[in-house]
Tab-separated table of N, CA and C and ligand atoms in Angstrom:
chain	number	residue	atom	x	y	z
A	809	MET	N	105.964	267.138	154.218
A	809	MET	CA	105.628	265.937	154.954
A	809	MET	C	105.149	264.884	153.964
A	810	PRO	N	105.657	263.674	154.124
A	810	PRO	CA	105.214	262.627	153.199
A	810	PRO	C	103.730	262.326	153.391
A	811	ASP	N	103.157	261.805	152.340
A	811	ASP	CA	101.712	261.520	152.385
A	811	ASP	C	101.318	260.565	153.517
A	812	GLU	N	102.163	259.542	153.751
A	812	GLU	CA	101.849	258.558	154.807
A	812	GLU	C	101.811	259.223	156.185
A	813	ALA	N	102.791	260.091	156.444
A	813	ALA	CA	102.835	260.774	157.741
A	813	ALA	C	101.671	261.722	157.889
A	814	LEU	N	101.294	262.394	156.795
A	814	LEU	CA	100.159	263.309	156.838
A	814	LEU	C	98.869	262.561	157.174
A	815	LYS	N	98.713	261.389	156.559
A	815	LYS	CA	97.525	260.582	156.848
A	815	LYS	C	97.487	260.154	158.311
A	816	LEU	N	98.662	259.789	158.841
A	816	LEU	CA	98.743	259.333	160.227
A	816	LEU	C	98.360	260.444	161.206
A	817	THR	N	98.838	261.669	160.955
A	817	THR	CA	98.522	262.780	161.868
A	817	THR	C	97.052	263.160	161.769
A	818	GLN	N	96.471	262.993	160.586
A	818	GLN	CA	95.042	263.298	160.464
A	818	GLN	C	94.189	262.239	161.166
A	819	LYS	N	94.728	261.044	161.261
A	819	LYS	CA	93.981	259.940	161.842
A	819	LYS	C	94.019	259.970	163.372
A	820	LEU	N	95.101	260.443	163.942
A	820	LEU	CA	95.272	260.409	165.390
A	820	LEU	C	94.157	261.098	166.171
A	821	PRO	N	93.751	262.315	165.830
A	821	PRO	CA	92.693	262.949	166.626
A	821	PRO	C	91.397	262.144	166.588
A	822	THR	N	91.099	261.508	165.457
A	822	THR	CA	89.889	260.711	165.356
A	822	THR	C	89.949	259.520	166.301
A	823	GLU	N	91.117	258.825	166.326
A	823	GLU	CA	91.290	257.700	167.244
A	823	GLU	C	91.139	258.158	168.685
A	824	PHE	N	91.749	259.308	168.992
A	824	PHE	CA	91.689	259.809	170.349
A	824	PHE	C	90.243	260.162	170.723
A	825	ASP	N	89.525	260.797	169.831
A	825	ASP	CA	88.146	261.187	170.120
A	825	ASP	C	87.268	259.962	170.368
A	826	ARG	N	87.494	258.926	169.587
A	826	ARG	CA	86.702	257.707	169.769
A	826	ARG	C	86.973	257.091	171.141
A	827	ARG	N	88.261	257.033	171.495
A	827	ARG	CA	88.631	256.449	172.794
A	827	ARG	C	88.044	257.290	173.927
A	828	ALA	N	88.154	258.612	173.802
A	828	ALA	CA	87.615	259.488	174.851
A	828	ALA	C	86.099	259.345	174.956
A	829	PHE	N	85.467	259.243	173.778
A	829	PHE	CA	84.009	259.093	173.773
A	829	PHE	C	83.583	257.826	174.532
A	830	PHE	N	84.229	256.695	174.202
A	830	PHE	CA	83.842	255.441	174.865
A	830	PHE	C	84.234	255.440	176.341
A	831	THR	N	85.300	256.113	176.681
A	831	THR	CA	85.678	256.233	178.099
A	831	THR	C	84.609	257.004	178.867
A	832	LYS	N	84.125	258.083	178.263
A	832	LYS	CA	83.083	258.876	178.935
A	832	LYS	C	81.794	258.082	179.059
A	833	ILE	N	81.428	257.377	177.999
A	833	ILE	CA	80.204	256.555	178.049
A	833	ILE	C	80.335	255.495	179.142
A	834	GLY	N	81.492	254.840	179.186
A	834	GLY	CA	81.721	253.821	180.219
A	834	GLY	C	81.633	254.403	181.619
A	835	THR	N	82.185	255.592	181.789
A	835	THR	CA	82.137	256.252	183.094
A	835	THR	C	80.702	256.573	183.486
A	836	ILE	N	79.930	257.061	182.521
A	836	ILE	CA	78.532	257.406	182.804
A	836	ILE	C	77.741	256.151	183.175
A	837	VAL	N	77.895	255.085	182.410
A	837	VAL	CA	77.162	253.838	182.691
A	837	VAL	C	77.576	253.290	184.048
A	838	PHE	N	78.859	253.261	184.333
A	838	PHE	CA	79.335	252.748	185.626
A	838	PHE	C	78.786	253.588	186.763
A	839	SER	N	78.806	254.920	186.604
A	839	SER	CA	78.309	255.804	187.658
A	839	SER	C	76.823	255.571	187.902
A	840	TYR	N	76.065	255.409	186.829
A	840	TYR	CA	74.621	255.175	186.974
A	840	TYR	C	74.373	253.865	187.720
A	841	GLU	N	75.076	252.803	187.328
A	841	GLU	CA	74.906	251.502	188.002
A	841	GLU	C	75.314	251.589	189.462
A	842	TYR	N	76.384	252.356	189.727
A	842	TYR	CA	76.883	252.443	191.101
A	842	TYR	C	75.944	253.253	191.974
A	843	LEU	N	75.378	254.317	191.425
A	843	LEU	CA	74.558	255.223	192.229
A	843	LEU	C	73.098	254.792	192.328
A	844	SER	N	72.611	253.988	191.390
A	844	SER	CA	71.203	253.582	191.466
A	844	SER	C	71.036	252.569	192.592
A	845	PRO	N	69.927	252.661	193.346
A	845	PRO	CA	69.739	251.759	194.489
A	845	PRO	C	69.590	250.311	194.053
A	846	ASN	N	70.218	249.428	194.803
A	846	ASN	CA	70.183	247.996	194.511
A	846	ASN	C	69.156	247.361	195.434
A	847	VAL	N	67.874	247.556	195.121
A	847	VAL	CA	66.797	247.147	196.009
A	847	VAL	C	66.013	246.007	195.386
A	848	LEU	N	65.686	245.018	196.209
A	848	LEU	CA	64.853	243.910	195.760
A	848	LEU	C	63.456	244.136	196.297
A	849	TYR	N	62.499	244.343	195.401
A	849	TYR	CA	61.132	244.588	195.828
A	849	TYR	C	60.393	243.262	195.925
A	850	GLU	N	59.919	242.938	197.119
A	850	GLU	CA	59.184	241.704	197.322
A	850	GLU	C	57.710	242.021	197.458
A	851	PRO	N	56.861	241.087	197.019
A	851	PRO	CA	55.424	241.334	197.173
A	851	PRO	C	55.046	241.344	198.648
A	852	SER	N	53.932	241.986	198.934
A	852	SER	CA	53.474	242.075	200.319
A	852	SER	C	53.162	240.692	200.873
A	853	ALA	N	53.355	240.541	202.176
A	853	ALA	CA	53.033	239.270	202.827
A	853	ALA	C	51.520	239.129	203.023
A	854	ILE	N	50.799	240.214	202.898
A	854	ILE	CA	49.344	240.190	203.104
A	854	ILE	C	48.656	239.874	201.772
A	855	VAL	N	47.815	238.852	201.787
A	855	VAL	CA	47.107	238.424	200.576
A	855	VAL	C	45.612	238.655	200.764
A	856	ASN	N	44.999	239.322	199.810
A	856	ASN	CA	43.542	239.472	199.804
A	856	ASN	C	42.990	238.346	198.939
A	857	ALA	N	42.334	237.382	199.563
A	857	ALA	CA	41.837	236.199	198.844
A	857	ALA	C	40.438	236.406	198.279
A	858	GLY	N	39.830	237.539	198.544
A	858	GLY	CA	38.500	237.798	198.012
A	858	GLY	C	37.414	237.438	199.016
A	859	LYS	N	36.203	237.377	198.505
A	859	LYS	CA	35.049	237.140	199.381
A	859	LYS	C	35.007	235.679	199.841
A	860	PRO	N	34.731	235.464	201.126
A	860	PRO	CA	34.682	234.089	201.654
A	860	PRO	C	33.661	233.211	200.937
A	861	GLU	N	32.557	233.803	200.507
A	861	GLU	CA	31.519	232.995	199.855
A	861	GLU	C	31.956	232.472	198.484
A	862	ASN	N	33.075	232.967	197.973
A	862	ASN	CA	33.593	232.452	196.700
A	862	ASN	C	34.206	231.059	196.836
A	863	PHE	N	34.428	230.630	198.082
A	863	PHE	CA	35.036	229.321	198.312
A	863	PHE	C	33.955	228.324	198.697
A	864	ALA	N	33.838	227.275	197.918
A	864	ALA	CA	32.806	226.260	198.183
A	864	ALA	C	33.135	225.499	199.464
A	865	LEU	N	32.092	225.011	200.102
A	865	LEU	CA	32.290	224.214	201.310
A	865	LEU	C	33.113	222.976	200.975
A	866	ASN	N	34.050	222.648	201.834
A	866	ASN	CA	34.975	221.515	201.658
A	866	ASN	C	35.821	221.625	200.388
A	867	SER	N	36.305	222.813	200.147
A	867	SER	CA	37.173	223.036	198.981
A	867	SER	C	38.580	223.400	199.441
A	868	VAL	N	39.536	223.069	198.596
A	868	VAL	CA	40.934	223.461	198.791
A	868	VAL	C	41.338	224.231	197.546
A	869	THR	N	41.667	225.487	197.719
A	869	THR	CA	41.996	226.353	196.584
A	869	THR	C	43.419	226.847	196.734
A	870	MET	N	44.180	226.626	195.698
A	870	MET	CA	45.568	227.112	195.744
A	870	MET	C	45.685	228.449	195.035
A	871	ASP	N	46.394	229.369	195.676
A	871	ASP	CA	46.759	230.632	195.035
A	871	ASP	C	48.230	230.511	194.665
A	872	VAL	N	48.478	230.225	193.397
A	872	VAL	CA	49.853	229.969	192.946
A	872	VAL	C	50.721	231.205	193.132
A	873	ASN	N	50.153	232.379	192.909
A	873	ASN	CA	50.950	233.611	192.992
A	873	ASN	C	51.500	233.847	194.394
A	874	SER	N	50.704	233.524	195.405
A	874	SER	CA	51.168	233.777	196.766
A	874	SER	C	51.662	232.510	197.459
A	875	GLY	N	51.461	231.342	196.848
A	875	GLY	CA	51.948	230.096	197.431
A	875	GLY	C	51.199	229.685	198.679
A	876	ILE	N	49.872	229.839	198.650
A	876	ILE	CA	49.068	229.441	199.813
A	876	ILE	C	47.866	228.623	199.353
A	877	TYR	N	47.337	227.821	200.289
A	877	TYR	CA	46.057	227.154	200.094
A	877	TYR	C	45.035	227.869	200.951
A	878	LEU	N	43.837	228.039	200.396
A	878	LEU	CA	42.698	228.495	201.172
A	878	LEU	C	41.735	227.336	201.248
A	879	VAL	N	41.420	226.961	202.460
A	879	VAL	CA	40.581	225.786	202.676
A	879	VAL	C	39.315	226.238	203.387
A	880	ARG	N	38.187	225.768	202.868
A	880	ARG	CA	36.919	225.993	203.562
A	880	ARG	C	36.415	224.631	204.006
A	881	ALA	N	36.440	224.412	205.281
A	881	ALA	CA	36.014	223.133	205.857
A	881	ALA	C	34.715	223.343	206.631
A	882	ASP	N	34.145	222.259	207.118
A	882	ASP	CA	32.937	222.361	207.935
A	882	ASP	C	33.193	223.244	209.161
A	883	GLU	N	34.408	223.172	209.700
A	883	GLU	CA	34.737	223.911	210.924
A	883	GLU	C	34.997	225.395	210.667
A	884	GLY	N	35.271	225.781	209.421
A	884	GLY	CA	35.559	227.173	209.098
A	884	GLY	C	36.646	227.274	208.031
A	885	TYR	N	37.213	228.461	207.920
A	885	TYR	CA	38.240	228.727	206.899
A	885	TYR	C	39.630	228.637	207.529
A	886	PHE	N	40.596	228.258	206.730
A	886	PHE	CA	41.991	228.385	207.148
A	886	PHE	C	42.886	228.462	205.918
A	887	ALA	N	44.101	228.913	206.149
A	887	ALA	CA	45.085	229.024	205.063
A	887	ALA	C	46.346	228.270	205.458
A	888	LEU	N	46.922	227.603	204.476
A	888	LEU	CA	48.167	226.864	204.676
A	888	LEU	C	49.238	227.425	203.768
A	889	ASN	N	50.455	227.393	204.235
A	889	ASN	CA	51.585	227.699	203.370
A	889	ASN	C	51.776	226.501	202.435
A	890	ALA	N	51.817	226.730	201.126
A	890	ALA	CA	51.916	225.637	200.153
A	890	ALA	C	53.352	225.223	199.856
A	891	VAL	N	54.296	225.864	200.509
A	891	VAL	CA	55.709	225.542	200.262
A	891	VAL	C	56.116	224.372	201.145
A	892	CYS	N	56.635	223.332	200.522
A	892	CYS	CA	57.019	222.116	201.234
A	892	CYS	C	58.089	222.422	202.287
A	893	THR	N	57.925	221.801	203.455
A	893	THR	CA	58.864	222.054	204.552
A	893	THR	C	60.156	221.246	204.402
A	894	HIS	N	60.264	220.449	203.339
A	894	HIS	CA	61.508	219.710	203.114
A	894	HIS	C	62.537	220.653	202.489
A	895	LEU	N	62.426	220.892	201.189
A	895	LEU	CA	63.402	221.758	200.525
A	895	LEU	C	62.757	222.906	199.757
A	896	GLY	N	61.499	223.195	200.057
A	896	GLY	CA	60.898	224.417	199.531
A	896	GLY	C	60.202	224.322	198.196
A	897	CYS	N	59.875	223.140	197.714
A	897	CYS	CA	59.118	223.040	196.469
A	897	CYS	C	57.662	223.441	196.727
A	898	LEU	N	57.013	223.870	195.666
A	898	LEU	CA	55.595	224.209	195.776
A	898	LEU	C	54.774	222.921	195.665
A	899	THR	N	53.978	222.646	196.672
A	899	THR	CA	53.157	221.436	196.683
A	899	THR	C	51.929	221.630	195.796
A	900	ALA	N	51.158	220.560	195.648
A	900	ALA	CA	49.950	220.635	194.816
A	900	ALA	C	48.837	219.830	195.477
A	901	TRP	N	47.630	220.342	195.373
A	901	TRP	CA	46.453	219.659	195.900
A	901	TRP	C	46.022	218.599	194.901
A	902	ASN	N	45.843	217.365	195.394
A	902	ASN	CA	45.349	216.281	194.547
A	902	ASN	C	43.910	216.005	194.962
A	903	GLN	N	43.003	216.483	194.155
A	903	GLN	CA	41.572	216.380	194.476
A	903	GLN	C	41.131	214.913	194.573
A	904	ASP	N	41.616	214.071	193.655
A	904	ASP	CA	41.188	212.666	193.635
A	904	ASP	C	41.603	211.921	194.902
A	905	LEU	N	42.820	212.150	195.363
A	905	LEU	CA	43.310	211.463	196.559
A	905	LEU	C	42.981	212.213	197.846
A	906	GLY	N	42.607	213.494	197.692
A	906	GLY	CA	42.296	214.298	198.872
A	906	GLY	C	43.514	214.602	199.722
A	907	ILE	N	44.661	214.762	199.068
A	907	ILE	CA	45.891	215.059	199.808
A	907	ILE	C	46.652	216.184	199.099
A	908	ILE	N	47.581	216.753	199.829
A	908	ILE	CA	48.527	217.710	199.262
A	908	ILE	C	49.830	216.941	199.049
A	909	ALA	N	50.372	217.016	197.842
A	909	ALA	CA	51.568	216.226	197.518
A	909	ALA	C	52.674	217.134	197.004
A	910	CYS	N	53.887	216.782	197.368
A	910	CYS	CA	55.046	217.528	196.877
A	910	CYS	C	55.641	216.770	195.686
A	911	PRO	N	55.828	217.433	194.552
A	911	PRO	CA	56.344	216.747	193.369
A	911	PRO	C	57.843	216.459	193.433
A	912	CYS	N	58.539	217.070	194.375
A	912	CYS	CA	60.006	216.948	194.363
A	912	CYS	C	60.510	215.637	194.952
A	913	HIS	N	60.112	215.312	196.190
A	913	HIS	CA	60.642	214.111	196.836
A	913	HIS	C	59.543	213.275	197.466
A	914	GLY	N	58.295	213.564	197.115
A	914	GLY	CA	57.208	212.675	197.490
A	914	GLY	C	56.560	212.877	198.846
A	915	SER	N	56.814	213.990	199.505
A	915	SER	CA	56.113	214.210	200.770
A	915	SER	C	54.625	214.391	200.506
A	916	LYS	N	53.830	213.880	201.433
A	916	LYS	CA	52.367	213.998	201.314
A	916	LYS	C	51.818	214.549	202.620
A	917	PHE	N	50.775	215.360	202.488
A	917	PHE	CA	50.172	216.017	203.639
A	917	PHE	C	48.647	215.894	203.546
A	918	THR	N	48.002	215.919	204.713
A	918	THR	CA	46.543	215.997	204.710
A	918	THR	C	46.146	217.414	204.320
A	919	ARG	N	44.863	217.640	204.146
A	919	ARG	CA	44.446	218.992	203.768
A	919	ARG	C	44.550	219.969	204.932
A	920	THR	N	44.793	219.466	206.150
A	920	THR	CA	45.066	220.360	207.278
A	920	THR	C	46.565	220.541	207.487
A	921	GLY	N	47.371	220.015	206.556
A	921	GLY	CA	48.808	220.246	206.587
A	921	GLY	C	49.628	219.208	207.320
A	922	GLU	N	48.978	218.229	207.970
A	922	GLU	CA	49.746	217.213	208.694
A	922	GLU	C	50.505	216.331	207.711
A	923	LYS	N	51.718	215.962	208.078
A	923	LYS	CA	52.519	215.094	207.204
A	923	LYS	C	51.998	213.664	207.258
A	924	ILE	N	51.827	213.063	206.085
A	924	ILE	CA	51.422	211.666	205.980
A	924	ILE	C	52.661	210.793	205.785
A	925	GLU	N	53.504	211.196	204.824
A	925	GLU	CA	54.732	210.447	204.553
A	925	GLU	C	55.711	211.330	203.796
A	926	GLY	N	56.948	210.843	203.685
A	926	GLY	CA	57.962	211.570	202.925
A	926	GLY	C	58.975	212.255	203.818
A	927	PRO	N	59.955	212.913	203.196
A	927	PRO	CA	61.073	213.481	203.959
A	927	PRO	C	60.778	214.829	204.628
A	928	ALA	N	59.616	215.422	204.399
A	928	ALA	CA	59.327	216.728	205.010
A	928	ALA	C	59.425	216.623	206.536
A	929	PRO	N	60.179	217.489	207.173
A	929	PRO	CA	60.386	217.379	208.621
A	929	PRO	C	59.232	217.917	209.452
A	930	LYS	N	58.384	218.766	208.838
A	930	LYS	CA	57.311	219.411	209.612
A	930	LYS	C	56.037	219.461	208.771
A	931	PRO	N	54.906	219.677	209.430
A	931	PRO	CA	53.673	219.867	208.676
A	931	PRO	C	53.687	221.198	207.923
A	932	LEU	N	52.726	221.379	207.025
A	932	LEU	CA	52.582	222.678	206.358
A	932	LEU	C	52.009	223.670	207.371
A	933	PRO	N	52.627	224.836	207.519
A	933	PRO	CA	52.173	225.770	208.540
A	933	PRO	C	50.818	226.412	208.224
A	934	TRP	N	50.022	226.586	209.266
A	934	TRP	CA	48.798	227.368	209.155
A	934	TRP	C	49.172	228.845	209.192
A	935	LEU	N	48.438	229.646	208.455
A	935	LEU	CA	48.738	231.077	208.372
A	935	LEU	C	47.599	231.899	208.971
A	936	LYS	N	47.973	233.032	209.506
A	936	LYS	CA	46.984	233.931	210.127
A	936	LYS	C	45.965	234.386	209.079
A	937	THR	N	44.695	234.240	209.391
A	937	THR	CA	43.615	234.681	208.488
A	937	THR	C	42.640	235.549	209.260
A	938	TRP	N	41.988	236.457	208.561
A	938	TRP	CA	40.954	237.304	209.162
A	938	TRP	C	40.109	237.878	208.039
A	939	VAL	N	39.033	238.542	208.446
A	939	VAL	CA	38.152	239.188	207.474
A	939	VAL	C	38.365	240.694	207.579
A	940	SER	N	38.592	241.332	206.452
A	940	SER	CA	38.845	242.773	206.437
A	940	SER	C	37.542	243.539	206.659
A	941	ASP	N	37.646	244.839	206.841
A	941	ASP	CA	36.462	245.681	207.008
A	941	ASP	C	35.559	245.622	205.785
A	942	GLU	N	36.151	245.337	204.631
A	942	GLU	CA	35.369	245.234	203.391
A	942	GLU	C	34.764	243.849	203.207
A	943	GLY	N	35.005	242.954	204.135
A	943	GLY	CA	34.440	241.604	204.054
A	943	GLY	C	35.271	240.629	203.236
A	944	ASP	N	36.532	240.967	202.974
A	944	ASP	CA	37.409	240.066	202.211
A	944	ASP	C	38.197	239.159	203.155
A	945	LEU	N	38.477	237.975	202.651
A	945	LEU	CA	39.290	237.012	203.397
A	945	LEU	C	40.761	237.399	203.219
A	946	MET	N	41.448	237.650	204.326
A	946	MET	CA	42.840	238.105	204.281
A	946	MET	C	43.751	237.045	204.894
A	947	VAL	N	44.958	236.960	204.346
A	947	VAL	CA	45.941	235.994	204.848
A	947	VAL	C	47.281	236.711	205.002
A	948	ASP	N	47.928	236.475	206.128
A	948	ASP	CA	49.277	236.998	206.334
A	948	ASP	C	50.261	235.843	206.164
A	949	ARG	N	50.967	235.823	205.054
A	949	ARG	CA	51.904	234.729	204.759
A	949	ARG	C	53.097	234.706	205.707
A	950	SER	N	53.322	235.806	206.408
A	950	SER	CA	54.493	235.863	207.292
A	950	SER	C	54.158	235.470	208.729
A	951	SER	N	52.884	235.158	209.015
A	951	SER	CA	52.493	234.843	210.393
A	951	SER	C	51.927	233.436	210.486
A	952	ASP	N	52.707	232.529	211.032
A	952	ASP	CA	52.219	231.176	211.296
A	952	ASP	C	51.367	231.200	212.566
A	953	ILE	N	50.365	230.339	212.593
A	953	ILE	CA	49.542	230.190	213.787
A	953	ILE	C	49.479	228.705	214.128
A	954	PRO	N	49.121	228.362	215.356
A	954	PRO	CA	48.978	226.949	215.682
A	954	PRO	C	47.872	226.334	214.812
A	955	PRO	N	48.015	225.054	214.454
A	955	PRO	CA	46.997	224.414	213.613
A	955	PRO	C	45.635	224.337	214.291
A	956	LEU	N	44.645	224.118	213.460
A	956	LEU	CA	43.256	223.897	213.879
A	956	LEU	C	42.605	225.132	214.493
A	957	GLN	N	43.126	226.319	214.181
A	957	GLN	CA	42.463	227.559	214.594
A	957	GLN	C	41.671	228.073	213.393
A	958	TYR	N	40.465	227.547	213.252
A	958	TYR	CA	39.620	227.868	212.098
A	958	TYR	C	39.060	229.281	212.236
A	959	LEU	N	38.913	229.917	211.101
A	959	LEU	CA	38.261	231.228	211.056
A	959	LEU	C	36.782	230.980	210.797
A	960	ARG	N	35.969	231.311	211.770
A	960	ARG	CA	34.517	231.102	211.617
A	960	ARG	C	33.888	232.427	211.247
A	961	ILE	N	33.129	232.414	210.179
A	961	ILE	CA	32.520	233.648	209.690
A	961	ILE	C	31.003	233.534	209.808
B	142	LIG	S1	60.834	219.507	198.687
B	142	LIG	FE1	58.986	218.499	199.121
B	142	LIG	S2	59.578	216.487	199.554
B	142	LIG	FE2	61.425	217.481	199.131
């Protein structure tokens, strides 16, 4: 057998082994991706805001992680959804002006969530609040309540 042909026959099994190896690896990776659950884990709708006494009287506190405002007013405590009712931007409390403002298209709200101006079609929703057995202020982000239902502690 000529040297060139001998080299070619010695090379073939190596090429085949490499191809088979990568085929098996590809099959394993594909199988793992296909069989592993495709689940989106969302944070709980229930927020523990901590002790009520941590909130100063007439304060508006934003919890950026949960997208809510905790307000302590003379009438009691309440929580607002901080997501703008226009297109879903996160609003911000402006302490100097005493309003909640949306940075996206200029909607403005009072601290009780009523719309002052801008394209937002609805006020900011009030959220269900209560005090846990441990004395913590709790908020359910998934439960809207009618406005002006203050939590009195
Ligand atoms: S998203 Fe807030 S005004 Fe448009």
